[in-house]
Amino acid sequence: MINEKMYGYGAAKSAIREISAYAARRKAQIGAENVFDFSLGNPSVPAPDEVRAAIERALELPPTELHGYTPAAGLPAVREAVAASLNRRFNTAYTADNLYLTAGAAASLSITISAITRPGDEVVVIAPYFPEYRVWIESAGCTCVEVLADRSTFEIDVDAVRRAIGPRTSAVIVNSPNNPTGAVYSRENLERLAAVLNKKSCELCRPVYLICDEPYREITYGAEVPWVPSIYARTLVCYSYSKSLSLPGERIGWVLVPDTCPDAGRVMLAVAGAGRALGFVCAPALFQRVLADCVDVPSDVEAYARNRDALCQGLSDAGYTYVEPEGAFYLWVRALEPDAEAFFRRARDHELLPVPSTSFGVPGWVRVGYCVSYETITGSLPAWRALADEYRAQGEEQA
Ligand code: PLP
C-alpha cells in the first residue's frame, strides 16, 4: 500500500517542468537559438561575486564544523545577521529568535502552513497563484480556497477575500511581487486587507494569519514593496534567496515570526515543530554561512529590467496585451483565444514556450518568464509577431 495522495502529487506532471523538458528536446533537434523557452523561473543573472567569496571563506573552516549539523533553526549568528539586516531596512527590532532558516521558500511555506493550520481548515490563495500552494495546503489536510485577483490590475480583490473568509479560515497567502503576474501589491490595498483580517479575526475569535511569500521582494522596477508585518500584526513572512541572490539550487531561506504576532513564542515553537515533523531541520549549512556574509548584497535587476522593456515593447508592437510588470521576472500576457492551452499549442508551433495560465488556476493567459538571455527575448519577437498575425488573419477570414 502507498499513500494515494502522495502518489497523485508524484504522478501528476508539473506543466512547467514538462514544457521545459520539451524545450530541451526541441533545442537538441533544431538548435538552441531557434527555441524560445520562457517556462522556468530559473534566474538568468549569475549569483553575485560576494557569494563566491563567502563560499571560499567558509571552506577555510575545519571540515567537521563546515559540514556538521547546525541547530534545527539554523546557526544563531546567521539568524542574528538576517534579523539585523531586516532591522536596518524596515526599522524593526527582530532577533535570531524570530527566524527559522529553511531549505528555500518551498520549505518555509510548507512549514508555515503546517504550523498554523489544523486538518479541516481553509487557506485562501489569490488566483492566479504559484501551483505548489495547493499541494502544501492539501498535504496539511486543509482546503485551498481560490479567490480571483482583480481582473485588470491583478491586485488583491479585498472584498472577494472578505467574502471567502469563514469560520474555518486559518490563513491567506499573498505573494508580492507576484508570480505569475508581476504585480506588486500597493500599501493601500494591503492596509485594506489588514482591516478585513483584523475584523474577521475578532468576529471569528481566531487569528486569521497572513502568509507573505516573498522570494521576489528585491526584484522590482521602482515599485515600493511594503513590509507587511508593519501593516498587519499576524503576518508570517516566508523568504528565500533563490531569486534575489540567484541561488535556487542551494535551497536557503527562512520563516519570520514577528513579535507583533499574538502568541509569537508559541507560533515559533509550532514552526519549529512543523520543521521537525516535515523533516526540514538544519537548512544547508554551507549556505547558512554564506548568508551571514551576503544578507545586504543587492540583487542585480538590471538585466531583468532590460529584458522586461524589450519584451513589453516587442509584444505591444505586435498587438498583445499584458499586465505591466512591476516586479519579479514574469510577463502575464493575454492569450489570443480564450483557451490558454490551445493558444500555447499554437505558440509552440512557432517555437515559443510560455506557460499556459491553467497551471496557475485561471483561464485565458500565458506566463512569459523573462529570466532568460536578452538574445532569447529579441530573437523571439519575430515569432510572437507571426503568431499574432496568424490569429489576425484567421479573424479576418472568419469575419
Ligand atoms: N513561491 C513562489 C511565488 C515562487 O515563484 C517560488 C519559486 O519559483 C517559490 C515560492 C519557491 O521558492 P524556492 O525555490 O526558494 O523554494
mmCIF file of C-alpha atoms and ligand atoms in Angstrom:
data_model
loop_
_atom_site.group_PDB
_atom_site.id
_atom_site.type_symbol
_atom_site.label_atom_id
_atom_site.label_comp_id
_atom_site.label_asym_id
_atom_site.label_seq_id
_atom_site.Cartn_x
_atom_site.Cartn_y
_atom_site.Cartn_z
ATOM 1 C CA MET A 1 0.000 0.000 0.000
ATOM 2 C CA ILE A 2 1.173 3.508 -0.728
ATOM 3 C CA ASN A 3 -0.263 6.878 0.133
ATOM 4 C CA GLU A 4 -2.542 7.629 -2.825
ATOM 5 C CA LYS A 5 -2.478 11.351 -2.182
ATOM 6 C CA MET A 6 1.322 11.388 -2.384
ATOM 7 C CA TYR A 7 1.201 9.104 -5.408
ATOM 8 C CA GLY A 8 -1.116 11.636 -7.037
ATOM 9 C CA TYR A 9 1.321 14.507 -6.417
ATOM 10 C CA GLY A 10 4.179 12.437 -7.825
ATOM 11 C CA ALA A 11 2.281 11.156 -10.841
ATOM 12 C CA ALA A 12 0.718 14.476 -11.833
ATOM 13 C CA LYS A 13 3.224 16.087 -14.132
ATOM 14 C CA SER A 14 4.181 19.723 -13.497
ATOM 15 C CA ALA A 15 3.222 21.555 -16.686
ATOM 16 C CA ILE A 16 6.149 23.944 -16.226
ATOM 17 C CA ARG A 17 8.677 21.090 -15.944
ATOM 18 C CA GLU A 18 7.096 19.315 -18.933
ATOM 19 C CA ILE A 19 7.409 22.411 -21.103
ATOM 20 C CA SER A 20 10.995 22.913 -20.033
ATOM 21 C CA ALA A 21 11.803 19.249 -20.830
ATOM 22 C CA TYR A 22 10.142 19.658 -24.238
ATOM 23 C CA ALA A 23 12.271 22.779 -24.821
ATOM 24 C CA ALA A 24 15.452 20.810 -24.104
ATOM 25 C CA ARG A 25 14.446 18.068 -26.569
ATOM 26 C CA ARG A 26 13.446 20.584 -29.209
ATOM 27 C CA LYS A 27 16.713 22.520 -28.817
ATOM 28 C CA ALA A 28 18.622 19.293 -29.455
ATOM 29 C CA GLN A 29 16.604 18.807 -32.661
ATOM 30 C CA ILE A 30 16.630 22.269 -34.230
ATOM 31 C CA GLY A 31 19.311 24.231 -32.376
ATOM 32 C CA ALA A 32 19.098 26.140 -29.120
ATOM 33 C CA GLU A 33 18.922 29.515 -30.850
ATOM 34 C CA ASN A 34 15.673 28.524 -32.602
ATOM 35 C CA VAL A 35 13.689 27.611 -29.478
ATOM 36 C CA PHE A 36 12.359 30.302 -27.104
ATOM 37 C CA ASP A 37 11.904 28.715 -23.718
ATOM 38 C CA PHE A 38 10.072 31.046 -21.320
ATOM 39 C CA SER A 39 8.897 28.318 -18.964
ATOM 40 C CA LEU A 40 11.108 28.120 -15.857
ATOM 41 C CA GLY A 41 11.714 30.722 -13.155
ATOM 42 C CA ASN A 42 15.424 29.933 -13.035
ATOM 43 C CA PRO A 43 17.361 33.224 -12.663
ATOM 44 C CA SER A 44 19.462 34.110 -15.724
ATOM 45 C CA VAL A 45 21.595 36.552 -13.717
ATOM 46 C CA PRO A 46 24.636 34.891 -12.094
ATOM 47 C CA ALA A 47 24.960 34.856 -8.308
ATOM 48 C CA PRO A 48 26.931 37.916 -7.145
ATOM 49 C CA ASP A 49 30.710 37.699 -6.633
ATOM 50 C CA GLU A 50 30.198 38.116 -2.892
ATOM 51 C CA VAL A 51 28.600 34.649 -2.815
ATOM 52 C CA ARG A 52 31.690 33.027 -4.270
ATOM 53 C CA ALA A 53 33.950 34.933 -1.851
ATOM 54 C CA ALA A 54 31.743 33.841 1.070
ATOM 55 C CA ILE A 55 31.894 30.194 -0.062
ATOM 56 C CA GLU A 56 35.686 30.411 -0.263
ATOM 57 C CA ARG A 57 35.874 31.883 3.239
ATOM 58 C CA ALA A 58 33.563 29.181 4.587
ATOM 59 C CA LEU A 59 35.777 26.480 3.058
ATOM 60 C CA GLU A 60 38.563 27.594 5.403
ATOM 61 C CA LEU A 61 36.610 26.191 8.362
ATOM 62 C CA PRO A 62 37.561 22.765 9.747
ATOM 63 C CA PRO A 63 35.521 20.256 7.693
ATOM 64 C CA THR A 64 33.760 18.771 10.708
ATOM 65 C CA GLU A 65 32.486 22.226 11.575
ATOM 66 C CA LEU A 66 31.719 23.231 7.982
ATOM 67 C CA HIS A 67 29.772 20.091 7.141
ATOM 68 C CA GLY A 68 28.366 19.379 10.594
ATOM 69 C CA TYR A 69 24.766 19.716 11.754
ATOM 70 C CA THR A 70 23.665 23.146 12.882
ATOM 71 C CA PRO A 71 20.840 23.771 15.350
ATOM 72 C CA ALA A 72 17.456 22.858 13.814
ATOM 73 C CA ALA A 73 16.510 26.539 13.360
ATOM 74 C CA GLY A 74 19.903 27.436 11.902
ATOM 75 C CA LEU A 75 23.104 28.970 13.275
ATOM 76 C CA PRO A 76 22.253 31.706 15.827
ATOM 77 C CA ALA A 77 24.847 34.109 14.382
ATOM 78 C CA VAL A 78 23.358 33.732 10.901
ATOM 79 C CA ARG A 79 19.812 34.305 12.157
ATOM 80 C CA GLU A 80 21.133 37.334 14.039
ATOM 81 C CA ALA A 81 22.698 38.678 10.814
ATOM 82 C CA VAL A 82 19.433 38.216 8.905
ATOM 83 C CA ALA A 83 17.499 39.923 11.722
ATOM 84 C CA ALA A 84 19.949 42.847 11.774
ATOM 85 C CA SER A 85 19.587 43.297 8.018
ATOM 86 C CA LEU A 86 15.775 43.344 8.274
ATOM 87 C CA ASN A 87 16.007 45.824 11.169
ATOM 88 C CA ARG A 88 18.183 48.167 9.105
ATOM 89 C CA ARG A 89 15.765 48.062 6.201
ATOM 90 C CA PHE A 90 12.389 48.041 7.928
ATOM 91 C CA ASN A 91 13.030 49.817 11.201
ATOM 92 C CA THR A 92 12.146 46.732 13.239
ATOM 93 C CA ALA A 93 13.737 45.047 16.259
ATOM 94 C CA TYR A 94 13.918 41.372 15.317
ATOM 95 C CA THR A 95 16.413 38.953 16.823
ATOM 96 C CA ALA A 96 17.617 35.464 15.958
ATOM 97 C CA ASP A 97 14.627 34.136 17.898
ATOM 98 C CA ASN A 98 12.212 35.481 15.273
ATOM 99 C CA LEU A 99 13.780 33.423 12.484
ATOM 100 C CA TYR A 100 13.845 29.782 11.427
ATOM 101 C CA LEU A 101 16.167 29.052 8.488
ATOM 102 C CA THR A 102 14.807 26.732 5.812
ATOM 103 C CA ALA A 103 15.636 24.937 2.582
ATOM 104 C CA GLY A 104 14.258 27.743 0.363
ATOM 105 C CA ALA A 105 10.782 29.239 0.237
ATOM 106 C CA ALA A 106 9.211 25.855 -0.503
ATOM 107 C CA ALA A 107 10.211 24.505 2.920
ATOM 108 C CA SER A 108 9.420 27.842 4.517
ATOM 109 C CA LEU A 109 5.863 27.827 3.158
ATOM 110 C CA SER A 110 5.103 24.192 3.841
ATOM 111 C CA ILE A 111 6.397 24.566 7.415
ATOM 112 C CA THR A 112 4.378 27.736 7.968
ATOM 113 C CA ILE A 113 1.170 26.266 6.579
ATOM 114 C CA SER A 114 1.546 23.151 8.754
ATOM 115 C CA ALA A 115 2.399 25.258 11.809
ATOM 116 C CA ILE A 116 -0.723 27.413 11.796
ATOM 117 C CA THR A 117 -3.444 25.146 10.435
ATOM 118 C CA ARG A 118 -5.336 22.143 11.692
ATOM 119 C CA PRO A 119 -6.742 19.459 9.367
ATOM 120 C CA GLY A 120 -10.095 20.651 8.037
ATOM 121 C CA ASP A 121 -9.070 24.326 7.979
ATOM 122 C CA GLU A 122 -9.171 26.506 4.883
ATOM 123 C CA VAL A 123 -6.353 28.585 3.402
ATOM 124 C CA VAL A 124 -7.177 31.348 0.931
ATOM 125 C CA VAL A 125 -4.967 31.922 -2.110
ATOM 126 C CA ILE A 126 -5.175 34.709 -4.681
ATOM 127 C CA ALA A 127 -5.619 33.295 -8.209
ATOM 128 C CA PRO A 128 -3.587 33.144 -10.377
ATOM 129 C CA TYR A 129 -1.200 31.541 -7.861
ATOM 130 C CA PHE A 130 2.005 29.508 -7.541
ATOM 131 C CA PRO A 131 0.763 25.934 -8.131
ATOM 132 C CA GLU A 132 2.634 24.375 -5.192
ATOM 133 C CA TYR A 133 0.467 26.281 -2.686
ATOM 134 C CA ARG A 134 -2.331 23.797 -3.287
ATOM 135 C CA VAL A 135 -0.011 20.824 -2.672
ATOM 136 C CA TRP A 136 1.263 22.234 0.616
ATOM 137 C CA ILE A 137 -2.211 23.252 1.790
ATOM 138 C CA GLU A 138 -3.797 19.923 0.932
ATOM 139 C CA SER A 139 -0.983 17.861 2.353
ATOM 140 C CA ALA A 140 -1.550 19.675 5.656
ATOM 141 C CA GLY A 141 -5.125 18.300 5.483
ATOM 142 C CA CYS A 142 -6.623 21.688 4.595
ATOM 143 C CA THR A 143 -8.708 23.046 1.725
ATOM 144 C CA CYS A 144 -7.276 25.523 -0.767
ATOM 145 C CA VAL A 145 -9.836 28.307 -1.367
ATOM 146 C CA GLU A 146 -9.156 30.305 -4.524
ATOM 147 C CA VAL A 147 -10.092 33.976 -4.710
ATOM 148 C CA LEU A 148 -9.666 35.710 -8.046
ATOM 149 C CA ALA A 149 -7.381 38.736 -8.157
ATOM 150 C CA ASP A 150 -8.743 41.995 -9.568
ATOM 151 C CA ARG A 151 -9.392 41.344 -13.270
ATOM 152 C CA SER A 152 -7.436 44.275 -14.630
ATOM 153 C CA THR A 153 -4.716 45.165 -12.114
ATOM 154 C CA PHE A 154 -4.225 41.696 -10.579
ATOM 155 C CA GLU A 155 -4.109 43.388 -7.170
ATOM 156 C CA ILE A 156 -5.824 41.559 -4.289
ATOM 157 C CA ASP A 157 -9.612 41.859 -4.568
ATOM 158 C CA VAL A 158 -10.074 42.612 -0.878
ATOM 159 C CA ASP A 159 -13.881 42.376 -0.946
ATOM 160 C CA ALA A 160 -13.671 38.947 -2.533
ATOM 161 C CA VAL A 161 -11.196 37.847 0.167
ATOM 162 C CA ARG A 162 -13.609 39.134 2.830
ATOM 163 C CA ARG A 163 -16.401 37.044 1.322
ATOM 164 C CA ALA A 164 -14.193 33.939 1.189
ATOM 165 C CA ILE A 165 -13.198 34.008 4.872
ATOM 166 C CA GLY A 166 -15.293 31.740 7.078
ATOM 167 C CA PRO A 167 -15.107 30.006 10.452
ATOM 168 C CA ARG A 168 -12.531 27.509 9.155
ATOM 169 C CA THR A 169 -10.154 30.010 7.556
ATOM 170 C CA SER A 170 -6.767 29.972 9.205
ATOM 171 C CA ALA A 171 -4.698 31.951 6.702
ATOM 172 C CA VAL A 172 -4.489 33.946 3.494
ATOM 173 C CA ILE A 173 -1.370 33.562 1.335
ATOM 174 C CA VAL A 174 -0.187 36.584 -0.641
ATOM 175 C CA ASN A 175 2.790 36.788 -2.967
ATOM 176 C CA SER A 176 4.169 40.166 -3.943
ATOM 177 C CA PRO A 177 5.972 40.818 -6.255
ATOM 178 C CA ASN A 178 3.781 38.220 -7.826
ATOM 179 C CA ASN A 179 4.477 35.044 -9.728
ATOM 180 C CA PRO A 180 2.908 34.803 -12.341
ATOM 181 C CA THR A 181 1.531 38.335 -12.915
ATOM 182 C CA GLY A 182 4.433 40.617 -11.929
ATOM 183 C CA ALA A 183 2.001 42.711 -9.830
ATOM 184 C CA VAL A 184 3.299 44.404 -6.665
ATOM 185 C CA TYR A 185 0.557 44.934 -4.078
ATOM 186 C CA SER A 186 0.131 48.541 -3.003
ATOM 187 C CA ARG A 187 0.360 49.702 0.608
ATOM 188 C CA GLU A 188 -3.199 50.976 0.381
ATOM 189 C CA ASN A 189 -4.560 47.610 -0.699
ATOM 190 C CA LEU A 190 -2.548 45.749 1.955
ATOM 191 C CA GLU A 191 -3.941 48.122 4.570
ATOM 192 C CA ARG A 192 -7.480 47.372 3.377
ATOM 193 C CA LEU A 193 -6.698 43.661 3.558
ATOM 194 C CA ALA A 194 -5.295 44.098 7.085
ATOM 195 C CA ALA A 195 -8.505 45.850 8.180
ATOM 196 C CA VAL A 196 -10.579 42.933 6.850
ATOM 197 C CA LEU A 197 -8.347 40.329 8.519
ATOM 198 C CA ASN A 198 -8.399 42.202 11.849
ATOM 199 C CA LYS A 199 -12.182 42.362 11.749
ATOM 200 C CA LYS A 200 -12.539 38.708 10.774
ATOM 201 C CA SER A 201 -10.067 37.566 13.458
ATOM 202 C CA CYS A 202 -12.206 39.419 16.025
ATOM 203 C CA GLU A 203 -15.547 38.146 14.715
ATOM 204 C CA LEU A 204 -14.363 34.551 14.388
ATOM 205 C CA CYS A 205 -12.450 34.597 17.705
ATOM 206 C CA ARG A 206 -9.456 33.020 15.976
ATOM 207 C CA PRO A 207 -6.440 34.558 14.296
ATOM 208 C CA VAL A 208 -6.543 34.722 10.528
ATOM 209 C CA TYR A 209 -2.839 34.761 9.608
ATOM 210 C CA LEU A 210 -1.374 36.425 6.569
ATOM 211 C CA ILE A 211 1.417 34.394 4.993
ATOM 212 C CA CYS A 212 3.623 36.617 2.827
ATOM 213 C CA ASP A 213 5.548 34.629 0.254
ATOM 214 C CA GLU A 214 8.336 36.992 -0.779
ATOM 215 C CA PRO A 215 11.088 35.376 -2.858
ATOM 216 C CA TYR A 216 10.878 38.266 -5.350
ATOM 217 C CA ARG A 217 10.938 41.115 -2.776
ATOM 218 C CA GLU A 218 14.136 42.626 -4.189
ATOM 219 C CA ILE A 219 13.272 42.155 -7.864
ATOM 220 C CA THR A 220 11.311 45.300 -8.655
ATOM 221 C CA TYR A 221 11.384 48.097 -11.204
ATOM 222 C CA GLY A 222 10.786 51.070 -8.943
ATOM 223 C CA ALA A 223 7.652 49.986 -7.055
ATOM 224 C CA GLU A 224 7.544 50.044 -3.246
ATOM 225 C CA VAL A 225 7.169 46.590 -1.673
ATOM 226 C CA PRO A 226 5.677 47.381 1.751
ATOM 227 C CA TRP A 227 6.916 45.425 4.785
ATOM 228 C CA VAL A 228 3.686 43.658 5.657
ATOM 229 C CA PRO A 229 4.328 42.753 9.339
ATOM 230 C CA SER A 230 4.321 46.518 9.970
ATOM 231 C CA ILE A 231 0.821 46.676 8.458
ATOM 232 C CA TYR A 232 -0.764 43.513 9.871
ATOM 233 C CA ALA A 233 0.396 42.024 13.165
ATOM 234 C CA ARG A 234 -0.463 38.378 12.406
ATOM 235 C CA THR A 235 1.860 38.238 9.378
ATOM 236 C CA LEU A 236 4.384 35.454 8.867
ATOM 237 C CA VAL A 237 6.997 36.070 6.179
ATOM 238 C CA CYS A 238 8.414 33.269 4.022
ATOM 239 C CA TYR A 239 11.552 34.239 2.158
ATOM 240 C CA SER A 240 14.269 32.691 0.064
ATOM 241 C CA TYR A 241 17.480 33.715 -1.684
ATOM 242 C CA SER A 242 16.610 31.641 -4.761
ATOM 243 C CA LYS A 243 15.796 34.700 -6.850
ATOM 244 C CA SER A 244 17.366 37.664 -5.045
ATOM 245 C CA LEU A 245 20.859 36.096 -4.999
ATOM 246 C CA SER A 246 20.239 33.622 -7.863
ATOM 247 C CA LEU A 247 20.703 30.578 -5.597
ATOM 248 C CA PRO A 248 17.674 28.369 -6.369
ATOM 249 C CA GLY A 249 19.629 25.117 -6.268
ATOM 250 C CA GLU A 250 21.226 25.850 -2.905
ATOM 251 C CA ARG A 251 17.911 25.773 -1.017
ATOM 252 C CA ILE A 252 18.240 28.542 1.524
ATOM 253 C CA GLY A 253 15.584 30.823 3.015
ATOM 254 C CA TRP A 254 13.700 31.488 6.236
ATOM 255 C CA VAL A 255 10.407 31.955 8.084
ATOM 256 C CA LEU A 256 9.977 35.086 10.178
ATOM 257 C CA VAL A 257 7.541 35.140 13.105
ATOM 258 C CA PRO A 258 7.479 38.756 14.299
ATOM 259 C CA ASP A 259 6.908 39.594 17.981
ATOM 260 C CA THR A 260 3.851 41.612 16.915
ATOM 261 C CA CYS A 261 2.152 38.312 16.152
ATOM 262 C CA PRO A 262 -0.037 37.396 19.124
ATOM 263 C CA ASP A 263 1.452 34.379 20.892
ATOM 264 C CA ALA A 264 4.622 34.762 18.812
ATOM 265 C CA GLY A 265 6.591 32.385 21.076
ATOM 266 C CA ARG A 266 4.054 29.596 20.654
ATOM 267 C CA VAL A 267 3.777 30.208 16.897
ATOM 268 C CA MET A 268 7.574 29.974 16.617
ATOM 269 C CA LEU A 269 7.538 26.680 18.523
ATOM 270 C CA ALA A 270 4.842 25.421 16.133
ATOM 271 C CA VAL A 271 7.114 26.444 13.227
ATOM 272 C CA ALA A 272 9.975 24.507 14.834
ATOM 273 C CA GLY A 273 7.615 21.571 15.394
ATOM 274 C CA ALA A 274 6.422 21.625 11.773
ATOM 275 C CA GLY A 275 10.066 21.758 10.635
ATOM 276 C CA ARG A 276 10.716 18.710 12.767
ATOM 277 C CA ALA A 277 7.605 16.858 11.599
ATOM 278 C CA LEU A 278 8.301 17.542 7.930
ATOM 279 C CA GLY A 279 11.999 16.737 8.232
ATOM 280 C CA PHE A 280 13.094 20.309 7.479
ATOM 281 C CA VAL A 281 15.660 20.812 10.230
ATOM 282 C CA CYS A 282 19.085 22.388 9.794
ATOM 283 C CA ALA A 283 18.967 24.241 6.464
ATOM 284 C CA PRO A 284 22.038 23.639 4.221
ATOM 285 C CA ALA A 285 24.947 24.551 6.491
ATOM 286 C CA LEU A 286 27.342 25.948 3.880
ATOM 287 C CA PHE A 287 24.741 28.353 2.589
ATOM 288 C CA GLN A 288 23.694 29.396 6.084
ATOM 289 C CA ARG A 289 27.291 30.631 6.434
ATOM 290 C CA VAL A 290 27.219 32.283 3.022
ATOM 291 C CA LEU A 291 24.132 34.201 4.092
ATOM 292 C CA ALA A 292 25.863 35.682 7.091
ATOM 293 C CA ASP A 293 28.203 37.494 4.657
ATOM 294 C CA CYS A 294 25.638 38.286 1.946
ATOM 295 C CA VAL A 295 22.453 39.468 3.688
ATOM 296 C CA ASP A 296 22.934 43.022 2.426
ATOM 297 C CA VAL A 297 24.186 42.235 -1.072
ATOM 298 C CA PRO A 298 21.809 43.950 -3.515
ATOM 299 C CA SER A 299 20.041 41.994 -6.254
ATOM 300 C CA ASP A 300 21.168 42.711 -9.785
ATOM 301 C CA VAL A 301 17.923 43.604 -11.572
ATOM 302 C CA GLU A 302 19.458 45.460 -14.496
ATOM 303 C CA ALA A 303 19.361 42.517 -16.901
ATOM 304 C CA TYR A 304 15.762 41.688 -15.952
ATOM 305 C CA ALA A 305 14.765 45.333 -16.449
ATOM 306 C CA ARG A 306 16.349 45.331 -19.909
ATOM 307 C CA ASN A 307 14.595 42.078 -20.838
ATOM 308 C CA ARG A 308 11.309 43.364 -19.494
ATOM 309 C CA ASP A 309 11.486 46.567 -21.530
ATOM 310 C CA ALA A 310 12.388 44.762 -24.759
ATOM 311 C CA LEU A 311 9.704 42.106 -24.292
ATOM 312 C CA CYS A 312 6.974 44.604 -23.372
ATOM 313 C CA GLN A 313 7.824 46.849 -26.315
ATOM 314 C CA GLY A 314 8.004 43.940 -28.770
ATOM 315 C CA LEU A 315 4.756 42.321 -27.640
ATOM 316 C CA SER A 316 2.890 45.591 -27.506
ATOM 317 C CA ASP A 317 4.082 46.451 -31.058
ATOM 318 C CA ALA A 318 2.801 43.049 -32.180
ATOM 319 C CA GLY A 319 -0.626 43.805 -30.662
ATOM 320 C CA TYR A 320 -0.556 41.744 -27.453
ATOM 321 C CA THR A 321 -1.950 42.997 -24.165
ATOM 322 C CA TYR A 322 -0.322 42.195 -20.839
ATOM 323 C CA VAL A 323 -0.111 43.298 -17.234
ATOM 324 C CA GLU A 324 2.598 45.952 -16.835
ATOM 325 C CA PRO A 325 5.058 44.061 -14.605
ATOM 326 C CA GLU A 326 6.233 45.964 -11.537
ATOM 327 C CA GLY A 327 8.301 43.157 -10.085
ATOM 328 C CA ALA A 328 9.522 39.528 -10.375
ATOM 329 C CA PHE A 329 10.554 38.370 -13.855
ATOM 330 C CA TYR A 330 7.333 37.233 -15.464
ATOM 331 C CA LEU A 331 5.095 38.868 -18.055
ATOM 332 C CA TRP A 332 1.400 37.937 -17.851
ATOM 333 C CA VAL A 333 0.155 38.047 -21.411
ATOM 334 C CA ARG A 334 -3.456 37.764 -22.558
ATOM 335 C CA ALA A 335 -3.840 34.674 -24.786
ATOM 336 C CA LEU A 336 -5.237 35.446 -28.244
ATOM 337 C CA GLU A 337 -8.071 32.985 -27.698
ATOM 338 C CA PRO A 338 -9.983 32.062 -24.523
ATOM 339 C CA ASP A 339 -8.387 28.598 -24.262
ATOM 340 C CA ALA A 340 -4.872 29.163 -22.893
ATOM 341 C CA GLU A 341 -3.829 25.577 -23.686
ATOM 342 C CA ALA A 342 -4.909 25.938 -27.329
ATOM 343 C CA PHE A 343 -3.046 29.246 -27.542
ATOM 344 C CA PHE A 344 0.025 27.596 -26.014
ATOM 345 C CA ARG A 345 -0.067 24.834 -28.656
ATOM 346 C CA ARG A 346 -0.161 27.404 -31.450
ATOM 347 C CA ALA A 347 2.659 29.370 -29.807
ATOM 348 C CA ARG A 348 4.634 26.125 -29.588
ATOM 349 C CA ASP A 349 4.295 25.707 -33.353
ATOM 350 C CA HIS A 350 6.285 28.958 -33.576
ATOM 351 C CA GLU A 351 8.857 27.554 -31.086
ATOM 352 C CA LEU A 352 7.553 29.895 -28.375
ATOM 353 C CA LEU A 353 7.220 28.203 -24.977
ATOM 354 C CA PRO A 354 5.379 30.240 -22.346
ATOM 355 C CA VAL A 355 3.293 28.560 -19.586
ATOM 356 C CA PRO A 356 -0.497 28.433 -20.030
ATOM 357 C CA SER A 357 -2.428 30.122 -17.212
ATOM 358 C CA THR A 358 -4.320 26.930 -16.366
ATOM 359 C CA SER A 359 -1.189 25.956 -14.398
ATOM 360 C CA PHE A 360 -1.874 28.935 -12.143
ATOM 361 C CA GLY A 361 -5.591 28.277 -11.705
ATOM 362 C CA VAL A 362 -7.126 30.670 -14.280
ATOM 363 C CA PRO A 363 -8.042 30.574 -17.994
ATOM 364 C CA GLY A 364 -7.081 32.922 -20.822
ATOM 365 C CA TRP A 365 -3.449 33.970 -20.206
ATOM 366 C CA VAL A 366 0.142 32.780 -20.511
ATOM 367 C CA ARG A 367 3.154 33.477 -18.308
ATOM 368 C CA VAL A 368 6.291 34.523 -20.159
ATOM 369 C CA GLY A 369 9.323 34.143 -17.874
ATOM 370 C CA TYR A 370 11.874 36.747 -18.930
ATOM 371 C CA CYS A 371 14.679 35.421 -16.734
ATOM 372 C CA VAL A 372 16.388 34.367 -19.985
ATOM 373 C CA SER A 373 19.144 35.843 -22.142
ATOM 374 C CA TYR A 374 18.496 39.138 -23.894
ATOM 375 C CA GLU A 375 19.099 37.315 -27.190
ATOM 376 C CA THR A 376 16.240 34.937 -26.394
ATOM 377 C CA ILE A 377 13.940 37.934 -25.933
ATOM 378 C CA THR A 378 14.960 39.757 -29.099
ATOM 379 C CA GLY A 379 15.233 36.515 -31.098
ATOM 380 C CA SER A 380 11.678 35.540 -30.146
ATOM 381 C CA LEU A 381 9.989 38.760 -31.262
ATOM 382 C CA PRO A 382 9.501 37.793 -34.954
ATOM 383 C CA ALA A 383 7.836 34.561 -33.780
ATOM 384 C CA TRP A 384 5.491 36.453 -31.423
ATOM 385 C CA ARG A 385 4.610 38.757 -34.302
ATOM 386 C CA ALA A 386 3.991 35.838 -36.686
ATOM 387 C CA LEU A 387 1.733 34.199 -34.103
ATOM 388 C CA ALA A 388 -0.315 37.382 -33.679
ATOM 389 C CA ASP A 389 -0.518 37.818 -37.487
ATOM 390 C CA GLU A 390 -1.791 34.273 -37.812
ATOM 391 C CA TYR A 391 -4.616 34.974 -35.331
ATOM 392 C CA ARG A 392 -5.404 38.271 -37.096
ATOM 393 C CA ALA A 393 -5.574 36.567 -40.485
ATOM 394 C CA GLN A 394 -7.840 33.885 -39.083
ATOM 395 C CA GLY A 395 -10.091 36.553 -37.547
ATOM 396 C CA GLU A 396 -10.336 38.355 -40.900
ATOM 397 C CA GLU A 397 -11.144 35.121 -42.674
ATOM 398 C CA GLN A 398 -13.954 34.371 -40.238
ATOM 399 C CA ALA A 399 -15.345 37.942 -40.404
HETATM 400 N N1 PLP B 1 6.919 30.986 -4.088
HETATM 401 C C1 PLP B 1 6.926 31.490 -5.325
HETATM 402 C C2 PLP B 1 5.915 32.525 -5.686
HETATM 403 C C3 PLP B 1 7.853 31.060 -6.281
HETATM 404 O O1 PLP B 1 7.832 31.566 -7.517
HETATM 405 C C4 PLP B 1 8.785 30.058 -5.895
HETATM 406 C C5 PLP B 1 9.743 29.524 -6.874
HETATM 407 O O2 PLP B 1 9.716 29.784 -8.043
HETATM 408 C C6 PLP B 1 8.738 29.570 -4.594
HETATM 409 C C7 PLP B 1 7.802 30.056 -3.715
HETATM 410 C C8 PLP B 1 9.700 28.504 -4.133
HETATM 411 O O3 PLP B 1 10.952 29.098 -3.981
HETATM 412 P P1 PLP B 1 12.237 28.256 -3.544
HETATM 413 O O4 PLP B 1 12.970 27.912 -4.783
HETATM 414 O O5 PLP B 1 13.036 29.189 -2.717
HETATM 415 O O6 PLP B 1 11.784 27.081 -2.791
#
